[in-house]
Amino acid sequence: MSKTSSDAARRPRRIVVLGSTGSIGTQTLDVARRHPDKIEVVALAAGTRASDLLEQARDLGVHHMALGDESQAGGAIAADLRDQAGKDGSLGFGSDAVAALVDLDGVDVVVNALVGAAGLRASYDTLKAGRVLALANKESLVVGGDIIMPLANRPGLLMPIDSEHGAIYQCLVGEDPAEAVRLWVTASGGPFLGRTHAELTRVTPAEALAHPNWNMGAKISIDSSTLMNKGLEVIEAHHLFGCPYDGISVVVQPQSAIHSMVEFSDGSVKAHLGTTDMRIPIQYALSYPDRWDAPVEPLDFTKLGSLDFCAPDTDTFRCLALARAAGERGGTLPCAMNAANEVAVAAFLAGEGTYLGIAACVEAVMERHDVEEVESIEQLESVDAWARRTARANVR
């Protein structure tokens, strides 16, 4: 090994964290703090939380920053952010400034923890630049899997941060993918497991946000409660692992101890088990192909108790069936479906729509969409804008 390659192997991995102030972003920074000899955070981007972004940058000594909210460019906090950037750093505002961070010199890994379809372009640009994409943004593949996956043209270039997809990825390590006959995506069932349709008519945002097992952001918590999250993950799994939809099943596993499973042609099943903490899949995405010391207490099987399984109730929680139908139809329909869901979830959280109205809104937009084959990011952005307008007219 040459001295240059040896030095590169020893130096910390230089990472950019997009969405640093959200749930995945803050846990990524926690992993970085635990492994300062292995990870160097070189850039941070946030949506609106300028004060949190500044605090993170000061704590980690980061001088390249971006804030998605352009309206804060002239605010009081902007001056402090500029001071933190200094003469050798950078500070930008708006979506283009966020995406530009992936092109910084010397970046090894980009953690895309942006929420919603806004993360698609950042994922595309990261892979286009040949950087490792540690992907927590589901919508990149749900909306743009047809144009993202061809760019992930070598092992380890796209590392899923999702608990479920990270689990499947690890179950497939060392295996022939052609011998995997079924992917089992596990679901906790969310806070309303076992509820009937009638019992969901008066659900409040606070109730839907109270996930029994995972600590997540608001949007993904609502998606988990409606099972839309599992629908998005089915589409992701299709793209990530090249698996046909009839080879992907969802099973409810309420303890969230089994994060997903892979069934092989000889009848064997590999399951990935562990503590319900997102820092485990985050760390694996950053450490691959190595494994670093655990960031959390390991699962104690003597205290776990039982492992329960049941089929998801897709009649009551219709979002799972709608998302699967969008994925199976393909083209631009998943993009329209996803945009409608984002609008409906935001309306519900704002008290402008109902819980059951989320699925109704998504279905209305899907029925109105003229599906096209995916051709470009610009096309997907146009479909996304149309779907959002249509969804706002169908919030109920």
Coordinates of C-alpha atoms in Angstrom, one line a residue:
M1 CA 0.0 0.0 0.0
S2 CA 1.4 3.4 -0.9
K3 CA 1.9 6.1 1.7
T4 CA -0.8 8.2 0.1
S5 CA -3.5 5.5 0.2
S6 CA -2.3 4.4 3.7
D7 CA -2.8 8.0 5.0
A8 CA -6.2 8.2 3.3
A9 CA -7.3 5.0 5.0
R10 CA -6.2 6.4 8.4
R11 CA -7.7 9.9 8.2
P12 CA -11.2 10.6 9.5
R13 CA -14.1 10.3 7.0
R14 CA -15.1 13.8 6.0
I15 CA -18.9 14.1 6.1
V16 CA -21.6 16.6 5.2
V17 CA -24.8 16.4 7.1
L18 CA -27.9 17.8 5.3
G19 CA -30.8 18.2 7.7
S20 CA -28.5 18.4 10.7
T21 CA -31.0 19.8 13.1
G22 CA -33.6 17.1 12.6
S23 CA -33.9 13.8 14.4
I24 CA -31.6 11.8 12.0
G25 CA -29.2 14.8 11.7
T26 CA -28.8 15.2 15.5
Q27 CA -28.2 11.5 16.0
T28 CA -25.7 11.5 13.2
L29 CA -23.7 14.2 15.0
D30 CA -23.9 12.2 18.2
V31 CA -22.3 9.3 16.4
A32 CA -19.6 11.7 15.1
R33 CA -18.9 13.0 18.6
R34 CA -18.4 9.4 19.8
H35 CA -15.9 8.7 17.0
P36 CA -13.8 11.9 16.5
D37 CA -10.9 9.9 15.2
K38 CA -13.0 8.4 12.5
I39 CA -15.4 11.2 11.5
E40 CA -14.9 14.8 10.7
V41 CA -18.0 16.9 10.1
V42 CA -17.0 19.5 7.4
A43 CA -20.4 21.0 6.5
L44 CA -23.9 21.3 8.0
A45 CA -27.3 22.3 6.5
A46 CA -30.6 22.9 8.1
G47 CA -34.1 24.0 7.0
T48 CA -35.2 26.8 9.3
R49 CA -33.5 26.3 12.7
A50 CA -30.8 28.8 12.4
S51 CA -29.9 29.0 16.1
D52 CA -29.6 25.2 16.3
L53 CA -27.4 25.2 13.2
L54 CA -25.1 27.8 14.7
E55 CA -24.8 25.8 18.0
Q56 CA -23.9 22.7 16.1
A57 CA -21.3 24.5 14.0
R58 CA -19.7 26.0 17.0
D59 CA -19.7 22.7 18.9
L60 CA -18.1 20.8 16.1
G61 CA -15.9 23.5 14.6
V62 CA -17.7 23.5 11.3
H63 CA -17.2 26.5 8.9
H64 CA -19.3 25.5 5.9
M65 CA -23.1 26.0 6.5
A66 CA -26.3 26.4 4.6
L67 CA -29.9 27.3 5.7
G68 CA -32.8 26.4 3.4
D69 CA -34.9 29.3 4.6
E70 CA -33.8 32.2 2.5
S71 CA -35.9 34.7 4.5
Q72 CA -33.4 34.4 7.3
A73 CA -30.5 35.7 5.2
G74 CA -30.9 39.2 6.6
G75 CA -31.8 38.2 10.1
A76 CA -29.9 38.7 13.4
I77 CA -28.7 35.1 13.5
A78 CA -27.2 35.4 10.0
A79 CA -24.4 37.7 11.3
D80 CA -23.4 35.1 13.8
L81 CA -23.5 32.4 11.2
R82 CA -21.2 34.5 9.0
D83 CA -18.8 35.0 11.9
Q84 CA -18.7 31.2 12.3
A85 CA -18.0 30.7 8.6
G86 CA -15.1 33.1 8.7
K87 CA -13.0 33.9 5.7
D88 CA -12.2 30.3 4.9
G89 CA -15.7 28.9 5.3
S90 CA -19.0 29.5 3.5
L91 CA -22.6 30.4 4.3
G92 CA -25.5 30.1 1.9
F93 CA -29.3 30.4 2.0
G94 CA -31.9 28.6 -0.1
S95 CA -32.2 25.1 -1.5
D96 CA -29.4 25.7 -4.0
A97 CA -27.0 26.6 -1.2
V98 CA -27.9 23.4 0.7
A99 CA -27.3 21.2 -2.4
A100 CA -24.0 23.0 -3.2
L101 CA -22.4 21.6 0.0
V102 CA -22.1 18.1 -1.6
D103 CA -19.5 19.6 -4.0
L104 CA -17.0 20.8 -1.3
D105 CA -13.5 19.6 -1.8
G106 CA -12.5 16.5 0.1
V107 CA -15.9 15.3 1.1
D108 CA -16.2 11.5 1.5
V109 CA -19.8 11.0 2.7
V110 CA -23.0 13.0 2.4
V111 CA -25.7 12.2 4.9
N112 CA -29.0 13.2 3.3
A113 CA -31.4 13.6 6.2
L114 CA -33.5 16.3 4.5
V115 CA -37.3 15.9 4.9
G116 CA -39.5 15.2 1.9
A117 CA -38.9 15.5 -1.9
A118 CA -36.5 18.4 -1.3
G119 CA -33.8 15.8 -0.8
L120 CA -34.0 14.3 -4.3
R121 CA -31.6 16.8 -6.0
A122 CA -29.0 16.5 -3.2
S123 CA -29.0 12.7 -3.5
Y124 CA -28.6 13.0 -7.3
D125 CA -25.8 15.5 -7.1
T126 CA -24.0 13.4 -4.4
L127 CA -23.9 10.3 -6.5
K128 CA -23.1 12.2 -9.6
A129 CA -20.0 13.5 -7.8
G130 CA -19.0 10.0 -6.8
R131 CA -19.4 10.6 -3.1
V132 CA -20.9 8.0 -0.7
L133 CA -24.6 8.8 -0.1
A134 CA -25.8 7.8 3.4
L135 CA -29.5 8.1 2.7
A136 CA -32.2 8.8 5.2
N137 CA -34.3 10.7 2.8
K138 CA -36.9 8.1 1.7
E139 CA -38.3 10.4 -1.0
S140 CA -35.1 10.3 -3.1
L141 CA -35.9 6.8 -4.1
V142 CA -39.7 6.9 -3.8
V143 CA -39.8 9.8 -6.2
G144 CA -36.6 9.4 -8.2
G145 CA -35.4 5.8 -7.8
D146 CA -35.5 5.4 -11.6
I147 CA -32.8 8.1 -12.0
I148 CA -31.0 7.7 -8.7
M149 CA -30.2 4.0 -8.7
P150 CA -28.2 3.9 -12.0
L151 CA -25.8 6.3 -10.4
A152 CA -25.2 4.0 -7.5
N153 CA -22.9 1.9 -9.6
R154 CA -20.5 0.4 -7.1
P155 CA -20.9 -1.4 -3.7
G156 CA -21.1 0.9 -0.8
L157 CA -21.8 4.1 -2.8
L158 CA -25.4 4.2 -1.5
M159 CA -25.8 3.3 2.1
P160 CA -29.3 3.3 3.5
I161 CA -29.8 4.8 6.9
D162 CA -33.3 3.5 7.3
S163 CA -33.5 0.9 10.1
E164 CA -35.4 -1.5 7.8
H165 CA -33.2 -1.1 4.7
G166 CA -30.0 -1.0 6.7
A167 CA -31.1 -4.3 8.2
I168 CA -31.8 -5.9 4.8
Y169 CA -28.5 -4.6 3.5
Q170 CA -26.7 -6.3 6.3
C171 CA -28.6 -9.5 5.8
L172 CA -27.5 -9.6 2.2
V173 CA -23.8 -9.0 2.9
G174 CA -21.9 -12.1 1.7
E175 CA -25.0 -13.6 0.0
D176 CA -25.9 -14.0 -3.7
P177 CA -28.8 -11.5 -4.2
A178 CA -30.3 -13.9 -6.7
E179 CA -31.0 -16.4 -4.0
A180 CA -33.1 -13.9 -1.9
V181 CA -36.7 -14.7 -2.7
R182 CA -38.4 -12.4 -0.3
L183 CA -37.7 -9.2 1.7
W184 CA -39.7 -9.0 4.9
V185 CA -40.0 -5.3 5.9
T186 CA -41.1 -5.0 9.5
A187 CA -43.4 -2.4 11.0
S188 CA -44.1 -1.6 14.6
G189 CA -47.8 -0.9 13.8
G190 CA -47.4 2.6 15.3
P191 CA -49.5 4.1 18.1
F192 CA -52.8 2.9 16.6
L193 CA -52.1 -0.8 16.2
G194 CA -55.5 -2.7 16.5
R195 CA -57.7 0.4 16.1
T196 CA -60.7 0.3 13.9
H197 CA -61.6 2.8 11.2
A198 CA -64.3 4.3 13.4
E199 CA -61.8 4.7 16.3
L200 CA -59.5 6.8 14.1
T201 CA -62.1 9.5 13.2
R202 CA -61.1 11.9 16.0
V203 CA -57.3 11.2 16.2
T204 CA -55.3 14.3 17.2
P205 CA -51.8 15.2 16.0
A206 CA -50.5 14.7 19.5
E207 CA -51.8 11.1 19.6
A208 CA -50.4 10.3 16.2
L209 CA -47.0 11.7 17.1
A210 CA -46.7 9.4 20.2
H211 CA -44.8 6.5 18.6
P212 CA -44.4 3.6 21.1
N213 CA -40.9 2.6 20.2
W214 CA -39.0 5.1 18.0
N215 CA -37.9 8.7 18.5
M216 CA -38.5 10.4 15.1
G217 CA -39.4 13.7 13.5
A218 CA -43.0 14.8 13.1
K219 CA -43.5 13.9 9.5
I220 CA -42.1 10.4 9.7
S221 CA -44.0 9.8 13.0
I222 CA -47.3 10.6 11.2
D223 CA -46.3 8.4 8.3
S224 CA -45.5 5.6 10.7
S225 CA -48.9 5.9 12.3
T226 CA -50.8 5.7 8.9
L227 CA -48.4 3.0 7.6
M228 CA -47.5 5.3 4.7
N229 CA -44.0 4.9 6.0
K230 CA -44.1 1.2 5.3
G231 CA -45.5 1.9 1.8
L232 CA -42.6 4.3 1.1
E233 CA -40.2 1.6 2.4
V234 CA -41.6 -1.0 0.1
I235 CA -40.9 1.3 -2.9
E236 CA -37.4 2.0 -1.6
A237 CA -36.7 -1.7 -1.1
H238 CA -37.8 -2.3 -4.7
H239 CA -35.2 0.2 -6.0
L240 CA -32.4 -0.5 -3.5
F241 CA -32.4 -4.2 -3.9
G242 CA -33.9 -4.7 -7.3
C243 CA -36.6 -6.9 -5.9
P244 CA -40.0 -7.2 -7.6
Y245 CA -43.0 -6.0 -5.6
D246 CA -44.5 -9.4 -5.2
G247 CA -41.2 -10.4 -3.4
I248 CA -41.6 -7.7 -0.8
S249 CA -43.9 -8.2 2.2
V250 CA -44.7 -6.1 5.2
V251 CA -45.2 -7.8 8.6
V252 CA -46.1 -6.0 11.9
Q253 CA -43.5 -6.8 14.7
P254 CA -44.7 -4.6 17.6
Q255 CA -41.6 -4.9 19.7
S256 CA -39.5 -3.4 16.9
A257 CA -36.7 -5.8 17.9
I258 CA -36.5 -7.3 14.4
H259 CA -35.7 -4.5 12.0
S260 CA -36.2 -6.6 8.8
M261 CA -35.6 -10.0 7.4
V262 CA -34.5 -11.7 4.1
E263 CA -35.8 -15.1 3.0
F264 CA -33.6 -17.2 0.8
S265 CA -34.4 -19.9 -1.8
D266 CA -33.6 -22.8 0.5
G267 CA -36.1 -21.6 3.1
S268 CA -33.6 -20.0 5.4
V269 CA -34.4 -16.6 6.8
K270 CA -31.9 -14.0 8.1
A271 CA -33.2 -11.5 10.6
H272 CA -31.5 -8.4 11.8
L273 CA -32.2 -7.7 15.5
G274 CA -31.0 -5.0 17.8
T275 CA -31.8 -2.1 20.1
T276 CA -34.5 0.3 18.7
D277 CA -32.1 3.3 18.2
M278 CA -31.4 5.0 14.9
R279 CA -27.8 5.6 15.8
I280 CA -27.0 1.9 15.0
P281 CA -28.0 2.1 11.2
I282 CA -26.6 5.6 11.0
Q283 CA -23.2 4.4 12.3
Y284 CA -23.2 1.4 10.0
A285 CA -23.8 3.6 7.0
L286 CA -20.8 5.7 8.0
S287 CA -18.5 2.9 9.0
Y288 CA -19.1 0.4 6.2
P289 CA -17.5 -2.0 5.5
D290 CA -16.1 -1.8 9.1
R291 CA -18.0 -2.0 12.3
W292 CA -17.2 0.4 15.1
D293 CA -18.0 0.1 18.9
A294 CA -21.8 0.2 19.5
P295 CA -23.2 3.7 20.0
V296 CA -25.9 2.4 22.4
E297 CA -26.5 -0.4 24.9
P298 CA -27.0 -3.7 23.1
L299 CA -30.2 -5.6 23.2
D300 CA -30.6 -7.9 26.2
F301 CA -32.4 -10.9 24.9
T302 CA -33.1 -12.2 28.5
K303 CA -35.3 -9.1 29.0
L304 CA -36.9 -9.0 25.6
G305 CA -39.8 -11.3 26.3
S306 CA -41.8 -12.3 23.3
L307 CA -41.6 -11.6 19.6
D308 CA -45.0 -11.1 18.0
F309 CA -46.0 -10.9 14.4
C310 CA -49.2 -10.1 12.5
A311 CA -50.3 -8.9 9.1
P312 CA -50.9 -5.2 8.5
D313 CA -54.5 -4.0 8.4
T314 CA -54.5 -2.3 5.0
D315 CA -58.3 -1.8 5.1
T316 CA -58.0 0.5 8.1
F317 CA -54.6 1.9 7.2
R318 CA -55.1 2.5 3.5
C319 CA -51.9 4.5 2.9
L320 CA -49.8 1.3 2.8
A321 CA -52.0 -0.1 0.0
L322 CA -52.0 3.2 -1.9
A323 CA -48.2 3.5 -1.8
R324 CA -47.7 -0.1 -3.0
A325 CA -50.2 0.5 -5.8
A326 CA -48.2 3.7 -6.8
G327 CA -45.0 1.7 -6.8
E328 CA -46.4 -1.1 -8.8
R329 CA -47.8 1.3 -11.4
G330 CA -44.4 3.1 -11.4
G331 CA -43.5 6.1 -13.6
T332 CA -44.4 9.5 -12.1
L333 CA -47.2 8.1 -9.9
P334 CA -45.0 7.6 -6.8
C335 CA -43.9 11.2 -7.1
A336 CA -47.5 12.4 -7.2
M337 CA -48.5 10.1 -4.3
N338 CA -45.6 11.3 -2.2
A339 CA -46.3 15.0 -2.7
A340 CA -49.9 14.5 -1.9
N341 CA -49.0 12.7 1.3
E342 CA -46.6 15.5 2.4
V343 CA -49.3 18.1 1.9
A344 CA -52.0 16.1 3.7
V345 CA -49.7 15.3 6.6
A346 CA -48.7 19.0 6.9
A347 CA -52.4 20.0 6.9
F348 CA -53.2 17.4 9.6
L349 CA -50.4 18.7 11.8
A350 CA -51.6 22.2 11.3
G351 CA -55.2 21.3 12.3
E352 CA -56.4 22.0 8.8
G353 CA -57.2 18.4 7.8
T354 CA -58.2 15.1 9.5
Y355 CA -56.3 12.0 10.2
L356 CA -58.4 9.8 7.9
G357 CA -58.3 12.6 5.4
I358 CA -54.6 11.9 4.7
A359 CA -55.4 8.7 2.8
A360 CA -58.4 10.3 1.1
C361 CA -56.3 13.2 -0.1
V362 CA -53.5 10.9 -1.4
E363 CA -56.1 8.7 -3.3
A364 CA -57.7 11.7 -4.9
V365 CA -54.4 13.0 -6.3
M366 CA -53.4 9.5 -7.5
E367 CA -56.8 9.2 -9.4
R368 CA -56.3 12.5 -11.1
H369 CA -52.7 12.0 -12.2
D370 CA -51.7 11.2 -15.8
V371 CA -48.8 8.8 -15.3
E372 CA -45.7 9.3 -17.4
E373 CA -42.4 7.5 -17.6
V374 CA -39.7 9.2 -15.5
E375 CA -37.2 11.2 -17.6
S376 CA -35.6 13.9 -15.5
I377 CA -35.5 15.6 -12.1
E378 CA -37.1 18.7 -13.7
Q379 CA -40.0 16.5 -14.8
L380 CA -40.4 15.1 -11.3
E381 CA -40.3 18.6 -9.8
S382 CA -43.1 19.7 -12.2
V383 CA -45.2 16.6 -11.2
D384 CA -44.4 17.3 -7.5
A385 CA -45.7 20.9 -7.9
W386 CA -48.9 19.8 -9.7
A387 CA -49.6 17.2 -7.0
R388 CA -49.2 19.7 -4.2
R389 CA -51.6 22.1 -5.8
T390 CA -54.1 19.3 -6.4
A391 CA -53.6 18.0 -2.8
R392 CA -54.3 21.3 -1.2
A393 CA -57.6 21.4 -3.0
N394 CA -58.4 18.0 -1.6
V395 CA -57.5 18.4 2.0
R396 CA -60.3 17.0 4.1

